[in-house]
Coordinates of C-alpha atoms and ligand atoms in Angstrom, one line a residue:
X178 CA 97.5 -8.0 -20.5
X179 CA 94.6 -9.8 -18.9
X180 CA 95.1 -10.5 -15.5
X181 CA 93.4 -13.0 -12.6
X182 CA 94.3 -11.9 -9.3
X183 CA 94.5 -14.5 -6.9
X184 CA 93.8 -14.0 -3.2
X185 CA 92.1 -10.1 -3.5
X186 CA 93.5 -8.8 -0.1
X187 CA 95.5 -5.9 0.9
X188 CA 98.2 -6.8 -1.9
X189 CA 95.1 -7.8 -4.3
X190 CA 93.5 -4.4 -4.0
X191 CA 96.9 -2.4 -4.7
X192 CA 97.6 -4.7 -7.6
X193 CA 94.6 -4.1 -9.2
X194 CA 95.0 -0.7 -8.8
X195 CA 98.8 -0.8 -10.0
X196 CA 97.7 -3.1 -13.0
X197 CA 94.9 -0.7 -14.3
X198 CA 97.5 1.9 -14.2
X199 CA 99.4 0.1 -16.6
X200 CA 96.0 -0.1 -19.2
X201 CA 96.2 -3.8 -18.2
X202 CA 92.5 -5.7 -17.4
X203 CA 92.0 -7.3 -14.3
X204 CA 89.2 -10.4 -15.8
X205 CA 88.9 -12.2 -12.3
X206 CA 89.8 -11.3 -8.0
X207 CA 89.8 -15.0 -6.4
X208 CA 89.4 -15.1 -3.2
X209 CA 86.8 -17.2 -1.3
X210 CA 87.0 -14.6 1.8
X211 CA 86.0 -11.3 0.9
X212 CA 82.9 -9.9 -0.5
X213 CA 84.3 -8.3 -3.3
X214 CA 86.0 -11.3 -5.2
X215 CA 84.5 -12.0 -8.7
X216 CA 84.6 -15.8 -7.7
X217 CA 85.5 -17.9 -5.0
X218 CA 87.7 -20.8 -6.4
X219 CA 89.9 -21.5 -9.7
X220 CA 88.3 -23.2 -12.0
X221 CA 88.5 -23.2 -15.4
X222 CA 85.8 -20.7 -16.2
X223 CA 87.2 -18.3 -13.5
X224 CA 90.5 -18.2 -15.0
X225 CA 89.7 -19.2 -18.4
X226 CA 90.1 -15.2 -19.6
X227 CA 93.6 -15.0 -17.9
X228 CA 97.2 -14.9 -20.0
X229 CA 98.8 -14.2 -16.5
X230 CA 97.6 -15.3 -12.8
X231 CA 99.1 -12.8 -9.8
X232 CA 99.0 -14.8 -6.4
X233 CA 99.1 -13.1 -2.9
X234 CA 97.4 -15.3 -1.2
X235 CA 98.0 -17.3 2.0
X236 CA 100.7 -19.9 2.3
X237 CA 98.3 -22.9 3.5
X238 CA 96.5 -22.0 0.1
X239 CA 99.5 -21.5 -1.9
X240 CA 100.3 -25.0 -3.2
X241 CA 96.4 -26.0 -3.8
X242 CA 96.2 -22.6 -6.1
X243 CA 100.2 -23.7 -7.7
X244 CA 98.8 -27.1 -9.0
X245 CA 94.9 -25.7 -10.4
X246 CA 96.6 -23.2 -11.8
X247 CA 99.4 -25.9 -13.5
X248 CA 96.7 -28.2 -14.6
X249 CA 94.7 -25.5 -16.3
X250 CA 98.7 -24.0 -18.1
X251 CA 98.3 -20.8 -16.7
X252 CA 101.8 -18.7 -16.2
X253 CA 101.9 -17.6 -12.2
X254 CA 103.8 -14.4 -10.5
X255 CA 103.9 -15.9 -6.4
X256 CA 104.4 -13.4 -4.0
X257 CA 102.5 -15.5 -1.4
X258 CA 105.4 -15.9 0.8
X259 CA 105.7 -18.9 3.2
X260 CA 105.8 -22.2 1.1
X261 CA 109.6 -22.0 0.1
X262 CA 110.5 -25.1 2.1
X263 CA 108.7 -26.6 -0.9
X264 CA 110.1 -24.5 -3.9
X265 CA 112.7 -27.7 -5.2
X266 CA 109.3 -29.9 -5.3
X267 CA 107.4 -26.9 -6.7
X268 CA 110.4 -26.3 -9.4
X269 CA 110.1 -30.2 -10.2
X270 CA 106.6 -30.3 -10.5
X271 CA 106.7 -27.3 -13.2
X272 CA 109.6 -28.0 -15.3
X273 CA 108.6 -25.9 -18.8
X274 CA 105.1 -26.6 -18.4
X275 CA 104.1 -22.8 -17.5
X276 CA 106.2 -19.7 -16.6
X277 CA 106.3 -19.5 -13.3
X278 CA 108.2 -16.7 -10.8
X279 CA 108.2 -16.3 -7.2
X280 CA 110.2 -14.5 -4.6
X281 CA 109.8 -12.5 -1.1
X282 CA 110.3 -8.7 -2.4
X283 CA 108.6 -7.7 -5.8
X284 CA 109.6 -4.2 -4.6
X285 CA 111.3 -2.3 -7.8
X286 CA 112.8 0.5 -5.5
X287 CA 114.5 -2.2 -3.2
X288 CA 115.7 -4.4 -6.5
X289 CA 116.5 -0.7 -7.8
X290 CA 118.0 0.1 -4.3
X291 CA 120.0 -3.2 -3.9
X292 CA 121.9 -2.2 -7.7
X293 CA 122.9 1.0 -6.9
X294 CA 123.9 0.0 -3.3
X295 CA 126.1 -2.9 -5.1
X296 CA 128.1 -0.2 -7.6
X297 CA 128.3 2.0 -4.7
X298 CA 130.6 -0.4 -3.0
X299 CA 131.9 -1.6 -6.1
X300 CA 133.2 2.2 -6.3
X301 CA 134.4 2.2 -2.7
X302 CA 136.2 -0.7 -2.6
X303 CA 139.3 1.4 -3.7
X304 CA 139.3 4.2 -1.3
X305 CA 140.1 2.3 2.6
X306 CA 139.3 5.6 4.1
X307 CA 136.2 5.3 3.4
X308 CA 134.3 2.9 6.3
X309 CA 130.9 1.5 5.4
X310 CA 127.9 1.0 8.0
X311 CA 124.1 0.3 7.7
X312 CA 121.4 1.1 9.7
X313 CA 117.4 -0.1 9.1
X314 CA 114.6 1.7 10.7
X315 CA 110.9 -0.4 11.0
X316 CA 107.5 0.0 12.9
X317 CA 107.4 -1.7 15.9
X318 CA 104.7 -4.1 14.3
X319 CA 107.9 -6.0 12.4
X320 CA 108.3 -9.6 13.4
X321 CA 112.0 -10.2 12.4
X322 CA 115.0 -8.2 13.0
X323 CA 117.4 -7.2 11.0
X324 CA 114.8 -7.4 8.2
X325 CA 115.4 -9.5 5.3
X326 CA 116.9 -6.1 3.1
X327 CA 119.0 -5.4 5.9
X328 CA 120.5 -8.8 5.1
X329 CA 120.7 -8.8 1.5
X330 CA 122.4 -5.3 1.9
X331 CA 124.8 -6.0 4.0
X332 CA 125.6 -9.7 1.7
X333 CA 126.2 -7.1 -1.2
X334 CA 128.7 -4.9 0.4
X335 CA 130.4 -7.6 2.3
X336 CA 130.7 -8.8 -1.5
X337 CA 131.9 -5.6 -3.2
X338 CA 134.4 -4.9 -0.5
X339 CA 136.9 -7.5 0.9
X340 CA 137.9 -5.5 3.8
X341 CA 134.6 -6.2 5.6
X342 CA 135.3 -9.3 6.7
X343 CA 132.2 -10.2 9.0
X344 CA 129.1 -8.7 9.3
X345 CA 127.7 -7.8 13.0
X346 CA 123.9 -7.0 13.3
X347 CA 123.7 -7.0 17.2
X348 CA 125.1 -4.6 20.0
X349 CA 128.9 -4.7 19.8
X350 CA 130.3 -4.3 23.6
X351 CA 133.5 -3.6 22.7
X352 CA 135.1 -1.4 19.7
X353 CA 134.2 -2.6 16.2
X354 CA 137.1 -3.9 14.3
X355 CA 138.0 -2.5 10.7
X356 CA 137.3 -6.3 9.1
X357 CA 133.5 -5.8 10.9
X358 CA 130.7 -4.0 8.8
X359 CA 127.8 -3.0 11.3
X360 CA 124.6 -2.9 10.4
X361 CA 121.7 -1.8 13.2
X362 CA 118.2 -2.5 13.7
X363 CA 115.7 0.1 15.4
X364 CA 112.2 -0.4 15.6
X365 CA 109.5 2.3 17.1
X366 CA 106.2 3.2 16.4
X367 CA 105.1 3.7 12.7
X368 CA 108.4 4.1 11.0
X369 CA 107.9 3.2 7.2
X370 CA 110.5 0.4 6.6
X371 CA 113.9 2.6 5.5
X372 CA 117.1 1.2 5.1
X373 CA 120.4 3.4 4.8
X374 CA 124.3 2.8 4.2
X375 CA 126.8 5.5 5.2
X376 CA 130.6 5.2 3.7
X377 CA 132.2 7.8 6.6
X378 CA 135.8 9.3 6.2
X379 CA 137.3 12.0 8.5
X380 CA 136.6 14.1 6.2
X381 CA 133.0 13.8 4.7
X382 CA 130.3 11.3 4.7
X383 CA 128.3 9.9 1.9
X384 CA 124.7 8.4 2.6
X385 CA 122.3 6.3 0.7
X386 CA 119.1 6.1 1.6
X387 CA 115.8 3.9 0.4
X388 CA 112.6 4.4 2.3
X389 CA 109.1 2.5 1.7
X390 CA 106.3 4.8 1.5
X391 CA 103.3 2.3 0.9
X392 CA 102.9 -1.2 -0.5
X393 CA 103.0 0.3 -4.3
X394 CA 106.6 -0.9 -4.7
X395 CA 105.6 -4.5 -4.4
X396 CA 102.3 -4.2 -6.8
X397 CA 104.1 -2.3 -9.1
X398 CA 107.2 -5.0 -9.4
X399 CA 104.8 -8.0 -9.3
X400 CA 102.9 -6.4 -12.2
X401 CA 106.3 -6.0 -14.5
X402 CA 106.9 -9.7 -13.9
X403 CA 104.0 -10.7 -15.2
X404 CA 104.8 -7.9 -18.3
X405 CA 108.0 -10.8 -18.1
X406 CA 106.6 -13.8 -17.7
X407 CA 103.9 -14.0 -19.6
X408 CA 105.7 -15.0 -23.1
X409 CA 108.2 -17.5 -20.8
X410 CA 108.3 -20.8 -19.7
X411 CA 110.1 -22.0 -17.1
X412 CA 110.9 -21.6 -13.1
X413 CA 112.1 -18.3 -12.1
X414 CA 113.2 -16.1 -9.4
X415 CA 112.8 -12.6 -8.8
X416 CA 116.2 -12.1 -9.2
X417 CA 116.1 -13.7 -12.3
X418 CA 113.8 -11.3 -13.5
X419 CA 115.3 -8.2 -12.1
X420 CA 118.6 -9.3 -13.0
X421 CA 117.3 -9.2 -16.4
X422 CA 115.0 -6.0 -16.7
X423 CA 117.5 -3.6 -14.5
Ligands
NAD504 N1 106.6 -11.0 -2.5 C1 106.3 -9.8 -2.1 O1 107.0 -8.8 -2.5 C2 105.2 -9.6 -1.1 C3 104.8 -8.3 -0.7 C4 103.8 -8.2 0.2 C5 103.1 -9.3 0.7 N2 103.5 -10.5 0.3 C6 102.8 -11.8 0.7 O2 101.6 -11.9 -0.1 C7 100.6 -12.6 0.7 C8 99.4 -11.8 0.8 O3 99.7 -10.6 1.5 P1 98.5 -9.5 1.9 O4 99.2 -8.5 2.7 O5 97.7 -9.1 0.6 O6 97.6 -10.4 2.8 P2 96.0 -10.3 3.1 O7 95.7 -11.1 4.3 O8 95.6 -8.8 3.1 O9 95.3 -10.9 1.8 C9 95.4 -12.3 1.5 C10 94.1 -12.7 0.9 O10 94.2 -14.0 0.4 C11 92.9 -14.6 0.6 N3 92.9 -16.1 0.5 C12 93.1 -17.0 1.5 N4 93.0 -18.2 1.0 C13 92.8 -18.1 -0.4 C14 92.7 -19.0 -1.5 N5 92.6 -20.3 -1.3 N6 92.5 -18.5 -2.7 C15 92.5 -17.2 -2.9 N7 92.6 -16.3 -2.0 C16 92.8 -16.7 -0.7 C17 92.4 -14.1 1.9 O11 91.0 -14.2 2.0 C18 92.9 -12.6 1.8 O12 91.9 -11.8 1.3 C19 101.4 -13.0 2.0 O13 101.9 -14.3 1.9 C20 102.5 -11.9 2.1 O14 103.6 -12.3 2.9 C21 104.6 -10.7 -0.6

């Protein structure tokens, strides 16, 4: 596959690494920033090699790169995050005319991690001695709390199991109810971002447990994508595509 990466940053460097991995050619780094870029700008002759563009950029440059990239019919995977109060006009403006996916976590383990977590509970649901909790652990660098995973974790199991009623991210005060399912935030010093459900009996506890290690995860995700998209047509989701490959 011959690849343009778009926006050659942290992500860009890891990606190209990632794609070359894969025996898959990296034929431009765009970026009009760092040193290192083949070129500064998309153009026609800077993406002219590419069957597949890979953007982690910036979201200010986001939706200039979305519609050079749509005149010149180049399929996209957007991980730039940051432009989705526009995705419904981005959606409109490409219809079929490229294939197109986007999404906030091109992470395979956490995808991998969200699936196994879902039959987990799926499993559970039948055993009411079994309580179910979450905790997420982040360096103290993260802006948001509970962190986006935290949420979509705690959506599936309130999904899979109808006796969690409500879910409860902050401190409880008083004793947690049986309908609650807790899930905790902690953040200190370096802690790789690691996310972890416990299903607790009196008897025995059974834990699950995903921990990031590096930024591999989301190069190695984005890269499969554009494995997916580059034949397609279309507006997609990551969960479109996972849904699809897992
Ligand atoms: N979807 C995911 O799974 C996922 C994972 C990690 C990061 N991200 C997102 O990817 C984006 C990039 O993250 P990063 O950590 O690599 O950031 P970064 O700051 O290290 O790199 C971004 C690069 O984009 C370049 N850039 C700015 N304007 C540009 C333009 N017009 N054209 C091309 N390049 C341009 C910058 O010079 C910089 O080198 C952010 O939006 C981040 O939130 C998404």
């Amino acid at each position: 596959m011959k690849i343009a990466l778009i926006g050659y940053g942290q992500m860009g460097h890891i990606l190209e690494m990632v794609a070359q991995k894969r025996q898959h050619t990296i034929v431009a780094k765009i970026d009009p920033y760092v040193p290192d870029a083949t070129h500064k700008e998309i153009s026609e002759i800077s993406v002219k090699e590419a069957q597949v563009c890979i953007d982690f950029s910036h979201p200010e440059a986001f939706w200039e790169n979305l519609k050079k990239l749509l005149s010149l019919e180049k399929n996209i995977v957007a991980g730039t995050t940051g432009w989705y109060d526009r995705a419904e006009e981005a959606k409109n403006l490409i219809g079929n005319k490229i294939g197109f996916v986007y999404g906030s976590n091109f992470s395979l383990g956490v995808n991998l991690f969200y699936r196994i977590v879902e039959k987990a509970a799926d499993t559970m649901k039948a055993f009411a001695g079994y309580d179910v909790a979450g905790v997420e652990y982040h360096h103290n660098k993260k802006a948001d709390s509970p962190s986006g995973t935290a949420k979509s974790l705690a959506q599936i199991i309130k999904t899979q199991i109808p006796r969690k009623e409500s879910i409860v991210y902050d401190a409880v005060n008083r004793k947690i109810l049986p309908q609650e399912l807790h899930f905790a935030s902690l953040r200190c010093g370096s802690i790789p971002g690691t996310h972890k459900i416990f299903f607790d009996s009196d008897a025995d506890t059974i834990e699950l447990s995903h921990t990031a290690r590096n930024r591999e995860g989301f190069a190695l995700g984005a890269i499969l994508a554009a494995e997916w998209i580059i034949e397609k047509k279309g507006f997609f989701t990551v969960q479109d595509f996972f849904k699809e490959i897992l």
